[in-house]
Amino acid sequence: MASTNNHAAQPPSTPAWTPDSWRSKPIKQVPNLDPAAVARAAAELSNLPPLVTPTEILKLKAELASVARGDAFLLQGGDCAELFEYCNQSAIESKIKLLLQMSLVLILGCDKRVVRIGRMAGQYAKPRSSDTETLADGRVVPSFRGDILNSYDVDHRELDPGRLVKAYHYSAATLNYSRAASSSGIADLNRPMDWDLGHVQDPKLKTKYSEIVTALETSMRFMNTIGALGSNSASVSTVDLFTSHEGLVLEYEQPLTRAFSSTAINGGVNHKMSTKPRSDSSKQQQPEAEQTQYFDTSAHFLWIGDRTRQIGGAHVEFFRGIANPIGVKVGPSTPTTDLLELLRTLNPSREVGKITLITRYGAAKVQDLLSAHIRAVEDSEYAGTVVWQCDPMHGNTRSTASGVKTRRFGDIFAELQETLRIHKEQGSYLGGVHLELTGDAVTECLGGSEELGEEDLAVRYTSLCDPRLNEKQALELAFEITHHYRNEAVQ
Ligand code: PEP
Ligand code: CO
């Protein structure tokens, strides 16, 4: 079991934190919801069992501590907006298979353990830049805020708090099938993989990838020979897949946030306590080891989005009290001084691996902005505590002349390469990537080894939000990361 740090992630005593203290703070991205309907949904949610347990959450936190120390790599990926209809066998299987296949490339190529987190089983909420959308016919309808609040169907855009409970059930079904499929062999990494590179157009790229594939196959054969891919190998055969989503709708997160006794968790029992925070006087009477920790049991890992990370705002207030490992999106609009204040607020005890900084500047800006952010953290008391993760997607979104939202593979790749280079130059460790991807053969991002052009976007564009990497483009990024670390190893 992961070791826990008893003084860490407690509800901070000053100022007092409670699961609902966020309500007294200014909040962004919250539409007007019917309070009575929200209260009904919250009552139902607070009675439902946790989706994930503190033991699992602490296990992930321990894994992220090893990423922060440079001993493992974090692969996080999934849809931009998960939809309730993605809760089906083939969509779940293809996403898990893709994440596993990418992680195998990374494990063998980078010679590091890989921690896998899906953006799934709960990624149903989307921040919006405008409350309304004007349709081609001139009608103005509420914006789509993700399946957790309304439907994409323009005739049913009304906000429905009953969807908060639906989101729980779809998350539960997705998680259930992910766990069942993982333990039933979908993730059998002993099976030969389909490394067909027939789609790679550029002969130079084909040669480069063929060399990586040959090296991977040799490693796999060797590991099979010595039995390292068997059930006893923790590095390759374990199929842990943690879940994550943006913690945007606090009306959903709060009722799933529960208090647990830390001694009970340490003893292996996820014993739930009263959700009421203890008063200071009762805290004094308890031995330290029996303090309360609050876990958001909706997912193992939650992140604060780029639009909701205001210091003094409701989201940061909510996140500072939960014991889960958390992510913070960091972009061109993040002042360097905010970064340290965020770390001090969210992780006052400086737990290693507690915070993942998910940087997303865009290929054109990363060079100007990343190194100052790295220096601010690594020259402070937080040196060595964070996981640096690159999200090369969200700073690189653009529209085609005909208005289709897309991303160029070249920009995504350039931001990732530049991020790797800058971390190397600064002596810090890029511990992970955060990607929007799907196991389906979509045509949403331009370029890649298939060389998708604008005319291809219409072929299979199914995302209702941001464009995702398809299977081939996602694997190509994994190859490129492998290529970087292999080159580094021989230098
Ligand atoms: C996202 O991850 O889908 C997202 C909205 O990102 P960001 O908050 O970085 O814009
Ligand atoms: Co997105």
Short mmCIF file of C-alpha atoms and ligand atoms in Angstrom, two decimals:
data_model
loop_
_atom_site.label_atom_id
_atom_site.label_comp_id
_atom_site.label_asym_id
_atom_site.label_seq_id
_atom_site.Cartn_x
_atom_site.Cartn_y
_atom_site.Cartn_z
CA MET A 1 0.00 0.00 0.00
CA ALA A 2 1.06 3.52 -0.59
CA SER A 3 2.51 5.27 2.36
CA THR A 4 0.42 8.12 3.64
CA ASN A 5 1.53 11.29 5.14
CA ASN A 6 -0.68 11.96 8.11
CA HIS A 7 -0.02 15.63 8.41
CA ALA A 8 -0.66 16.17 4.74
CA ALA A 9 -3.89 16.98 2.96
CA GLN A 10 -5.80 17.50 6.18
CA PRO A 11 -8.51 20.09 6.02
CA PRO A 12 -6.39 23.13 6.81
CA SER A 13 -7.30 24.61 10.19
CA THR A 14 -6.87 28.29 9.24
CA PRO A 15 -8.94 29.47 7.59
CA ALA A 16 -11.43 26.67 8.22
CA TRP A 17 -12.16 24.37 5.33
CA THR A 18 -15.35 22.39 4.95
CA PRO A 19 -16.68 20.52 1.91
CA ASP A 20 -18.96 23.51 1.31
CA SER A 21 -16.66 26.41 2.22
CA TRP A 22 -16.27 27.09 -1.53
CA ARG A 23 -19.82 28.45 -1.49
CA SER A 24 -18.73 31.68 0.17
CA LYS A 25 -16.16 32.43 -2.56
CA PRO A 26 -16.59 33.99 -6.00
CA ILE A 27 -17.14 31.30 -8.58
CA LYS A 28 -16.60 31.16 -12.35
CA GLN A 29 -18.29 28.99 -14.96
CA VAL A 30 -21.45 28.37 -12.96
CA PRO A 31 -24.70 28.66 -14.84
CA ASN A 32 -28.00 29.34 -13.12
CA LEU A 33 -29.40 26.05 -11.93
CA ASP A 34 -32.70 25.42 -10.20
CA PRO A 35 -31.66 25.27 -6.49
CA ALA A 36 -34.41 22.81 -5.48
CA ALA A 37 -33.45 20.40 -8.26
CA VAL A 38 -29.74 20.75 -7.34
CA ALA A 39 -30.57 19.99 -3.69
CA ARG A 40 -32.48 16.85 -4.73
CA ALA A 41 -29.57 15.66 -6.87
CA ALA A 42 -27.04 16.42 -4.11
CA ALA A 43 -29.12 14.48 -1.56
CA GLU A 44 -29.19 11.48 -3.87
CA LEU A 45 -25.47 11.70 -4.67
CA SER A 46 -24.46 11.98 -1.04
CA ASN A 47 -26.17 8.67 -0.33
CA LEU A 48 -24.50 6.77 -3.18
CA PRO A 49 -21.29 4.81 -2.54
CA PRO A 50 -17.88 6.22 -3.44
CA LEU A 51 -16.86 5.60 -7.06
CA VAL A 52 -13.24 5.15 -6.02
CA THR A 53 -11.71 4.48 -2.62
CA PRO A 54 -9.16 6.38 -0.52
CA THR A 55 -6.82 3.37 -0.73
CA GLU A 56 -6.74 3.66 -4.52
CA ILE A 57 -6.41 7.44 -4.38
CA LEU A 58 -3.45 7.20 -2.01
CA LYS A 59 -1.90 4.56 -4.22
CA LEU A 60 -2.04 6.98 -7.15
CA LYS A 61 -0.59 9.75 -4.99
CA ALA A 62 2.35 7.53 -4.10
CA GLU A 63 2.83 6.73 -7.80
CA LEU A 64 2.81 10.42 -8.63
CA ALA A 65 5.45 11.00 -5.97
CA SER A 66 7.69 8.63 -7.93
CA VAL A 67 6.89 10.56 -11.11
CA ALA A 68 7.87 13.82 -9.34
CA ARG A 69 11.18 12.19 -8.37
CA GLY A 70 11.87 11.23 -11.97
CA ASP A 71 11.36 7.48 -11.50
CA ALA A 72 8.17 7.06 -13.52
CA PHE A 73 6.26 8.69 -16.38
CA LEU A 74 2.63 9.82 -16.30
CA LEU A 75 0.38 9.17 -19.28
CA GLN A 76 -3.01 10.85 -19.03
CA GLY A 77 -5.47 10.87 -21.88
CA GLY A 78 -9.02 10.65 -23.08
CA ASP A 79 -11.81 12.68 -24.61
CA CYS A 80 -12.14 16.42 -24.29
CA ALA A 81 -15.82 16.00 -23.47
CA GLU A 82 -16.81 12.47 -22.53
CA LEU A 83 -20.42 11.80 -23.46
CA PHE A 84 -22.91 9.50 -21.76
CA GLU A 85 -23.18 7.60 -25.06
CA TYR A 86 -19.44 6.73 -24.87
CA CYS A 87 -20.41 4.41 -22.04
CA ASN A 88 -20.38 1.34 -24.29
CA GLN A 89 -18.16 -1.69 -24.65
CA SER A 90 -16.23 -0.77 -27.77
CA ALA A 91 -15.56 2.88 -26.85
CA ILE A 92 -14.29 1.90 -23.41
CA GLU A 93 -12.19 -0.98 -24.74
CA SER A 94 -10.59 1.01 -27.53
CA LYS A 95 -9.60 3.81 -25.19
CA ILE A 96 -8.10 1.45 -22.62
CA LYS A 97 -6.26 -0.51 -25.30
CA LEU A 98 -4.80 2.65 -26.76
CA LEU A 99 -3.61 3.92 -23.36
CA LEU A 100 -2.07 0.52 -22.65
CA GLN A 101 -0.39 0.31 -26.00
CA MET A 102 1.04 3.81 -25.60
CA SER A 103 2.21 2.97 -22.11
CA LEU A 104 3.97 -0.13 -23.36
CA VAL A 105 5.86 1.97 -25.90
CA LEU A 106 6.82 4.36 -23.10
CA ILE A 107 7.78 1.65 -20.60
CA LEU A 108 10.06 -0.15 -23.01
CA GLY A 109 11.32 2.97 -24.71
CA CYS A 110 11.96 5.19 -21.70
CA ASP A 111 12.84 2.36 -19.34
CA LYS A 112 10.53 3.78 -16.70
CA ARG A 113 7.34 2.69 -15.03
CA VAL A 114 4.27 4.35 -16.51
CA VAL A 115 1.36 5.63 -14.45
CA ARG A 116 -1.85 5.65 -16.48
CA ILE A 117 -4.75 8.00 -15.87
CA GLY A 118 -7.79 8.06 -18.16
CA ARG A 119 -9.72 11.27 -18.77
CA MET A 120 -12.77 9.09 -18.43
CA ALA A 121 -15.55 7.79 -16.17
CA GLY A 122 -16.54 11.34 -15.24
CA GLN A 123 -15.12 13.86 -17.76
CA TYR A 124 -18.63 15.18 -18.45
CA ALA A 125 -18.34 18.90 -17.63
CA LYS A 126 -17.02 21.61 -19.95
CA PRO A 127 -16.09 25.22 -19.21
CA ARG A 128 -17.49 27.69 -21.76
CA SER A 129 -16.38 31.10 -22.87
CA SER A 130 -19.97 32.22 -23.44
CA ASP A 131 -23.28 31.30 -21.77
CA THR A 132 -25.03 31.16 -25.12
CA GLU A 133 -24.39 30.00 -28.66
CA THR A 134 -25.82 31.52 -31.81
CA LEU A 135 -26.85 28.85 -34.29
CA ALA A 136 -26.53 29.13 -38.08
CA ASP A 137 -30.27 29.88 -38.28
CA GLY A 138 -29.84 32.83 -35.89
CA ARG A 139 -31.38 31.11 -32.87
CA VAL A 140 -29.60 31.77 -29.59
CA VAL A 141 -29.46 28.72 -27.33
CA PRO A 142 -27.62 28.00 -24.04
CA SER A 143 -24.07 26.70 -24.64
CA PHE A 144 -23.41 22.98 -24.31
CA ARG A 145 -21.80 22.54 -20.88
CA GLY A 146 -21.22 18.83 -21.12
CA ASP A 147 -23.55 15.89 -20.55
CA ILE A 148 -23.45 16.49 -16.78
CA LEU A 149 -25.59 19.64 -17.20
CA ASN A 150 -27.34 19.67 -20.58
CA SER A 151 -27.71 17.92 -23.90
CA TYR A 152 -25.81 18.80 -27.07
CA ASP A 153 -29.11 18.61 -28.93
CA VAL A 154 -29.93 22.26 -29.70
CA ASP A 155 -33.60 21.65 -28.91
CA HIS A 156 -32.73 20.37 -25.42
CA ARG A 157 -30.07 22.71 -24.17
CA GLU A 158 -31.96 23.54 -20.97
CA LEU A 159 -29.91 22.90 -17.84
CA ASP A 160 -31.07 19.83 -15.96
CA PRO A 161 -29.58 19.14 -12.49
CA GLY A 162 -31.00 15.60 -12.72
CA ARG A 163 -28.04 14.98 -15.03
CA LEU A 164 -25.70 15.25 -12.04
CA VAL A 165 -27.04 11.90 -10.82
CA LYS A 166 -26.95 10.44 -14.34
CA ALA A 167 -23.28 11.44 -14.57
CA TYR A 168 -22.60 9.39 -11.44
CA HIS A 169 -24.29 6.31 -12.91
CA TYR A 170 -22.53 6.59 -16.27
CA SER A 171 -19.22 7.04 -14.44
CA ALA A 172 -19.97 3.96 -12.35
CA ALA A 173 -20.81 1.83 -15.40
CA THR A 174 -17.71 3.03 -17.28
CA LEU A 175 -15.50 2.37 -14.30
CA ASN A 176 -17.04 -1.02 -13.71
CA TYR A 177 -16.42 -2.16 -17.26
CA SER A 178 -12.90 -0.69 -17.29
CA ARG A 179 -12.02 -2.62 -14.16
CA ALA A 180 -13.68 -5.82 -15.40
CA ALA A 181 -12.08 -5.64 -18.86
CA SER A 182 -8.67 -4.90 -17.36
CA SER A 183 -8.82 -7.91 -15.09
CA SER A 184 -10.11 -10.16 -17.89
CA GLY A 185 -7.23 -9.92 -20.29
CA ILE A 186 -8.02 -6.92 -22.48
CA ALA A 187 -4.75 -5.64 -21.16
CA ASP A 188 -2.78 -8.78 -21.74
CA LEU A 189 0.49 -7.24 -22.73
CA ASN A 190 1.93 -10.62 -23.61
CA ARG A 191 -0.15 -10.69 -26.75
CA PRO A 192 1.58 -9.54 -29.88
CA MET A 193 0.71 -6.00 -30.83
CA ASP A 194 -0.28 -4.69 -34.16
CA TRP A 195 2.69 -2.52 -35.05
CA ASP A 196 1.70 -2.17 -38.67
CA LEU A 197 3.17 1.09 -39.96
CA GLY A 198 1.42 0.91 -43.33
CA HIS A 199 -0.24 4.29 -42.78
CA VAL A 200 3.04 6.17 -42.35
CA GLN A 201 3.45 8.24 -45.51
CA ASP A 202 6.88 9.78 -45.03
CA PRO A 203 9.62 7.19 -45.76
CA LYS A 204 12.03 8.84 -43.28
CA LEU A 205 9.45 8.69 -40.52
CA LYS A 206 8.69 5.10 -41.44
CA THR A 207 12.34 4.14 -41.05
CA LYS A 208 12.54 5.93 -37.70
CA TYR A 209 9.39 4.24 -36.36
CA SER A 210 10.42 0.85 -37.74
CA GLU A 211 13.64 1.12 -35.75
CA ILE A 212 11.68 1.89 -32.58
CA VAL A 213 9.26 -0.99 -33.24
CA THR A 214 12.15 -3.40 -33.83
CA ALA A 215 13.74 -2.30 -30.56
CA LEU A 216 10.41 -2.71 -28.75
CA GLU A 217 9.86 -6.17 -30.23
CA THR A 218 13.35 -7.22 -29.18
CA SER A 219 12.70 -5.95 -25.65
CA MET A 220 9.37 -7.76 -25.51
CA ARG A 221 10.89 -11.03 -26.76
CA PHE A 222 13.66 -10.72 -24.19
CA MET A 223 11.23 -9.95 -21.38
CA ASN A 224 9.02 -12.85 -22.43
CA THR A 225 12.04 -15.14 -22.42
CA ILE A 226 13.00 -14.20 -18.89
CA GLY A 227 9.36 -14.20 -17.79
CA ALA A 228 9.27 -10.50 -17.00
CA LEU A 229 5.97 -10.03 -18.79
CA GLY A 230 4.34 -12.70 -16.69
CA SER A 231 1.93 -12.09 -13.88
CA ASN A 232 4.71 -11.42 -11.40
CA SER A 233 6.02 -8.37 -13.18
CA ALA A 234 4.71 -5.22 -11.64
CA SER A 235 6.13 -2.97 -14.31
CA VAL A 236 4.47 -4.24 -17.43
CA SER A 237 1.66 -6.57 -16.59
CA THR A 238 -0.23 -4.56 -14.02
CA VAL A 239 -3.19 -2.86 -15.54
CA ASP A 240 -3.95 -0.12 -13.05
CA LEU A 241 -5.88 2.58 -14.78
CA PHE A 242 -6.78 5.55 -12.66
CA THR A 243 -9.58 7.96 -13.55
CA SER A 244 -9.67 11.74 -13.74
CA HIS A 245 -11.76 14.69 -14.78
CA GLU A 246 -11.86 18.45 -14.48
CA GLY A 247 -13.41 19.27 -11.10
CA LEU A 248 -15.63 21.94 -12.57
CA VAL A 249 -19.14 21.33 -11.24
CA LEU A 250 -18.70 21.61 -7.49
CA GLU A 251 -22.38 20.79 -6.95
CA TYR A 252 -21.38 17.30 -8.14
CA GLU A 253 -18.00 17.05 -6.41
CA GLN A 254 -19.16 18.16 -2.97
CA PRO A 255 -21.67 15.35 -2.25
CA LEU A 256 -19.09 12.78 -3.39
CA THR A 257 -16.50 14.23 -1.02
CA ARG A 258 -16.40 12.15 2.10
CA ALA A 259 -14.46 12.14 5.36
CA PHE A 260 -12.44 9.06 6.21
CA SER A 261 -10.41 8.17 9.25
CA SER A 262 -6.77 8.05 8.21
CA THR A 263 -5.97 5.23 10.63
CA ALA A 264 -8.69 3.13 9.09
CA ILE A 265 -7.30 3.82 5.60
CA ASN A 266 -3.80 2.93 6.75
CA GLY A 267 -5.20 -0.28 8.14
CA GLY A 268 -6.59 -1.08 4.73
CA VAL A 269 -10.21 -0.32 5.54
CA ASN A 270 -11.81 2.65 3.88
CA HIS A 271 -13.89 3.53 6.86
CA LYS A 272 -16.23 6.41 6.27
CA MET A 273 -16.81 8.87 9.06
CA SER A 274 -19.38 11.56 9.52
CA THR A 275 -19.07 14.12 6.75
CA LYS A 276 -19.24 16.85 9.39
CA PRO A 277 -15.80 18.31 10.08
CA ARG A 278 -14.62 17.93 13.63
CA SER A 279 -14.53 20.92 15.89
CA ASP A 280 -11.12 22.01 17.09
CA SER A 281 -11.79 20.78 20.63
CA SER A 282 -12.60 17.22 19.54
CA LYS A 283 -9.49 17.27 17.32
CA GLN A 284 -7.34 17.95 20.36
CA GLN A 285 -8.71 14.88 22.13
CA GLN A 286 -7.91 12.56 19.21
CA PRO A 287 -4.50 11.01 18.78
CA GLU A 288 -2.91 12.58 15.69
CA ALA A 289 -3.10 9.36 13.72
CA GLU A 290 -6.89 9.48 13.84
CA GLN A 291 -7.37 12.69 11.99
CA THR A 292 -9.92 13.05 9.28
CA GLN A 293 -9.03 13.25 5.62
CA TYR A 294 -11.50 14.29 2.97
CA PHE A 295 -11.44 12.46 -0.33
CA ASP A 296 -13.34 13.41 -3.44
CA THR A 297 -14.48 9.92 -4.37
CA SER A 298 -15.74 10.87 -7.86
CA ALA A 299 -12.29 10.10 -9.36
CA HIS A 300 -8.74 9.35 -8.33
CA PHE A 301 -7.34 12.57 -9.79
CA LEU A 302 -9.07 15.89 -10.42
CA TRP A 303 -7.75 19.00 -12.03
CA ILE A 304 -8.55 22.70 -11.91
CA GLY A 305 -9.05 24.11 -15.37
CA ASP A 306 -7.42 27.15 -16.90
CA ARG A 307 -10.57 29.24 -16.42
CA THR A 308 -11.22 28.43 -12.75
CA ARG A 309 -7.85 28.61 -11.00
CA GLN A 310 -8.28 32.08 -9.45
CA ILE A 311 -6.66 32.45 -6.05
CA GLY A 312 -9.46 33.21 -3.61
CA GLY A 313 -11.99 31.63 -5.96
CA ALA A 314 -14.41 28.80 -5.21
CA HIS A 315 -12.58 26.06 -7.11
CA VAL A 316 -9.22 26.61 -5.42
CA GLU A 317 -11.04 26.75 -2.07
CA PHE A 318 -12.71 23.38 -2.70
CA PHE A 319 -9.54 21.71 -3.95
CA ARG A 320 -7.38 22.82 -1.02
CA GLY A 321 -9.29 20.56 1.36
CA ILE A 322 -9.28 17.24 -0.49
CA ALA A 323 -6.60 14.61 -0.08
CA ASN A 324 -6.63 13.49 -3.76
CA PRO A 325 -3.67 14.27 -5.97
CA ILE A 326 -4.71 17.25 -8.07
CA GLY A 327 -3.74 18.95 -11.28
CA VAL A 328 -3.64 22.65 -12.10
CA LYS A 329 -3.69 23.85 -15.69
CA VAL A 330 -0.99 26.46 -16.26
CA GLY A 331 -1.07 28.65 -19.33
CA PRO A 332 -0.08 31.99 -20.84
CA SER A 333 -2.44 33.77 -18.44
CA THR A 334 -0.85 32.30 -15.29
CA PRO A 335 1.31 34.91 -13.55
CA THR A 336 4.46 33.40 -12.09
CA THR A 337 3.53 34.77 -8.66
CA ASP A 338 0.14 33.01 -8.82
CA LEU A 339 1.89 29.72 -9.33
CA LEU A 340 3.61 29.80 -5.96
CA GLU A 341 0.55 31.11 -4.21
CA LEU A 342 -1.46 28.26 -5.71
CA LEU A 343 1.08 25.70 -4.49
CA ARG A 344 1.11 27.23 -1.00
CA THR A 345 -2.68 27.19 -0.85
CA LEU A 346 -3.22 23.75 -2.36
CA ASN A 347 -0.26 21.93 -0.83
CA PRO A 348 0.86 23.74 2.32
CA SER A 349 2.67 20.68 3.65
CA ARG A 350 4.66 20.29 0.40
CA GLU A 351 3.71 16.68 -0.17
CA VAL A 352 5.70 15.28 -3.09
CA GLY A 353 3.42 14.26 -5.99
CA LYS A 354 0.34 16.02 -4.61
CA ILE A 355 0.27 18.65 -7.37
CA THR A 356 0.66 18.10 -11.09
CA LEU A 357 1.29 21.29 -13.06
CA ILE A 358 -0.26 20.74 -16.46
CA THR A 359 1.38 23.27 -18.77
CA ARG A 360 -0.44 24.33 -21.95
CA TYR A 361 0.95 27.39 -23.65
CA GLY A 362 0.81 26.60 -27.34
CA ALA A 363 3.78 25.87 -29.60
CA ALA A 364 4.35 29.56 -30.31
CA LYS A 365 4.48 30.63 -26.66
CA VAL A 366 6.05 27.78 -24.74
CA GLN A 367 9.58 29.02 -25.29
CA ASP A 368 8.83 32.42 -23.75
CA LEU A 369 6.84 31.22 -20.78
CA LEU A 370 7.80 27.76 -19.51
CA SER A 371 11.27 28.41 -18.17
CA ALA A 372 10.10 31.26 -15.89
CA HIS A 373 7.41 28.97 -14.47
CA ILE A 374 9.92 26.18 -13.94
CA ARG A 375 12.35 28.53 -12.18
CA ALA A 376 9.61 29.99 -9.95
CA VAL A 377 8.79 26.52 -8.64
CA GLU A 378 12.17 24.83 -8.69
CA ASP A 379 13.94 27.76 -6.98
CA SER A 380 11.35 27.84 -4.20
CA GLU A 381 10.56 25.64 -1.21
CA TYR A 382 8.48 23.53 -3.68
CA ALA A 383 11.55 22.32 -5.59
CA GLY A 384 11.19 18.67 -6.50
CA THR A 385 7.61 18.36 -5.22
CA VAL A 386 5.56 18.79 -8.39
CA VAL A 387 4.89 16.62 -11.41
CA TRP A 388 5.51 18.64 -14.56
CA GLN A 389 3.11 17.49 -17.24
CA CYS A 390 2.78 18.80 -20.79
CA ASP A 391 -0.67 19.31 -22.30
CA PRO A 392 0.29 20.10 -25.89
CA MET A 393 -3.36 20.26 -26.95
CA HIS A 394 -5.10 23.25 -25.41
CA GLY A 395 -2.73 26.00 -26.50
CA ASN A 396 -2.84 24.77 -30.08
CA THR A 397 -6.51 24.87 -30.98
CA ARG A 398 -7.36 26.78 -34.16
CA SER A 399 -10.10 27.01 -36.72
CA THR A 400 -9.91 26.27 -40.43
CA ALA A 401 -11.06 28.91 -42.89
CA SER A 402 -14.44 27.18 -42.95
CA GLY A 403 -14.70 27.36 -39.15
CA VAL A 404 -13.84 23.79 -38.13
CA LYS A 405 -12.05 23.56 -34.78
CA THR A 406 -8.83 21.59 -35.22
CA ARG A 407 -5.22 21.21 -34.13
CA ARG A 408 -2.15 20.53 -36.21
CA PHE A 409 -0.18 17.47 -35.19
CA GLY A 410 2.96 19.47 -35.99
CA ASP A 411 2.04 22.13 -33.39
CA ILE A 412 1.23 19.50 -30.77
CA PHE A 413 4.50 17.75 -31.46
CA ALA A 414 6.44 21.03 -31.50
CA GLU A 415 5.09 22.09 -28.09
CA LEU A 416 5.95 18.69 -26.64
CA GLN A 417 9.48 18.73 -28.09
CA GLU A 418 10.09 22.27 -26.93
CA THR A 419 8.79 21.38 -23.46
CA LEU A 420 11.13 18.37 -23.29
CA ARG A 421 14.02 20.55 -24.39
CA ILE A 422 13.32 23.34 -21.90
CA HIS A 423 12.98 20.93 -18.97
CA LYS A 424 16.28 19.37 -19.92
CA GLU A 425 17.91 22.78 -20.13
CA GLN A 426 16.47 23.82 -16.77
CA GLY A 427 17.46 20.56 -15.06
CA SER A 428 13.83 19.64 -14.29
CA TYR A 429 12.01 16.48 -15.28
CA LEU A 430 9.06 16.42 -17.69
CA GLY A 431 7.14 13.67 -15.93
CA GLY A 432 4.14 13.27 -18.17
CA VAL A 433 1.81 14.15 -20.99
CA HIS A 434 -1.86 15.08 -20.92
CA LEU A 435 -3.58 14.32 -24.21
CA GLU A 436 -6.99 14.47 -25.81
CA LEU A 437 -7.29 11.24 -27.70
CA THR A 438 -9.65 8.50 -28.73
CA GLY A 439 -9.18 4.90 -29.74
CA ASP A 440 -11.47 5.53 -32.73
CA ALA A 441 -10.21 6.34 -36.22
CA VAL A 442 -11.39 9.95 -36.15
CA THR A 443 -10.11 12.73 -38.40
CA GLU A 444 -10.09 15.72 -36.08
CA CYS A 445 -6.44 16.78 -35.86
CA LEU A 446 -4.48 17.66 -39.00
CA GLY A 447 -1.23 16.01 -40.03
CA GLY A 448 0.53 13.11 -38.38
CA SER A 449 1.96 10.15 -40.19
CA GLU A 450 -1.22 9.73 -42.25
CA GLU A 451 -0.84 13.36 -43.28
CA LEU A 452 -4.48 14.28 -42.74
CA GLY A 453 -5.45 17.47 -44.55
CA GLU A 454 -8.32 19.91 -44.08
CA GLU A 455 -10.36 18.01 -46.67
CA ASP A 456 -10.12 14.91 -44.43
CA LEU A 457 -11.67 16.59 -41.38
CA ALA A 458 -15.17 15.96 -42.72
CA VAL A 459 -14.57 12.21 -43.03
CA ARG A 460 -14.93 11.29 -39.36
CA TYR A 461 -15.16 14.28 -37.05
CA THR A 462 -17.25 13.23 -34.07
CA SER A 463 -15.96 15.30 -31.15
CA LEU A 464 -18.53 17.70 -29.72
CA CYS A 465 -15.79 19.72 -28.13
CA ASP A 466 -12.04 19.83 -28.86
CA PRO A 467 -10.40 17.78 -31.65
CA ARG A 468 -8.70 14.59 -30.44
CA LEU A 469 -5.70 12.60 -31.61
CA ASN A 470 -6.71 9.36 -33.28
CA GLU A 471 -5.01 6.07 -32.41
CA LYS A 472 -2.22 6.46 -34.95
CA GLN A 473 -1.45 10.06 -34.02
CA ALA A 474 -1.46 9.23 -30.31
CA LEU A 475 0.93 6.31 -30.79
CA GLU A 476 3.14 8.51 -32.89
CA LEU A 477 3.50 10.92 -29.96
CA ALA A 478 4.45 7.99 -27.71
CA PHE A 479 7.11 7.00 -30.26
CA GLU A 480 8.46 10.54 -30.24
CA ILE A 481 8.72 10.68 -26.44
CA THR A 482 10.52 7.35 -26.55
CA HIS A 483 12.82 8.71 -29.21
CA HIS A 484 13.69 11.70 -27.01
CA TYR A 485 14.50 9.64 -23.92
CA ARG A 486 16.42 7.01 -25.91
CA ASN A 487 18.58 9.71 -27.47
CA GLU A 488 19.14 11.22 -24.06
CA ALA A 489 20.23 7.85 -22.69
CA VAL A 490 22.92 7.44 -25.34
CA GLN A 491 24.25 10.98 -25.02
C1 PEP B 1 -9.62 20.62 -21.09
O1 PEP B 1 -8.68 20.01 -20.54
O2 PEP B 1 -10.48 20.07 -21.79
C2 PEP B 1 -9.68 22.11 -20.97
C3 PEP B 1 -10.81 22.79 -21.10
O3 PEP B 1 -8.46 22.63 -20.76
P1 PEP B 1 -8.02 24.07 -20.23
O4 PEP B 1 -8.70 24.26 -18.89
O5 PEP B 1 -6.54 23.93 -20.11
O6 PEP B 1 -8.43 25.08 -21.26
CO CO B 2 -10.35 20.11 -24.33
#
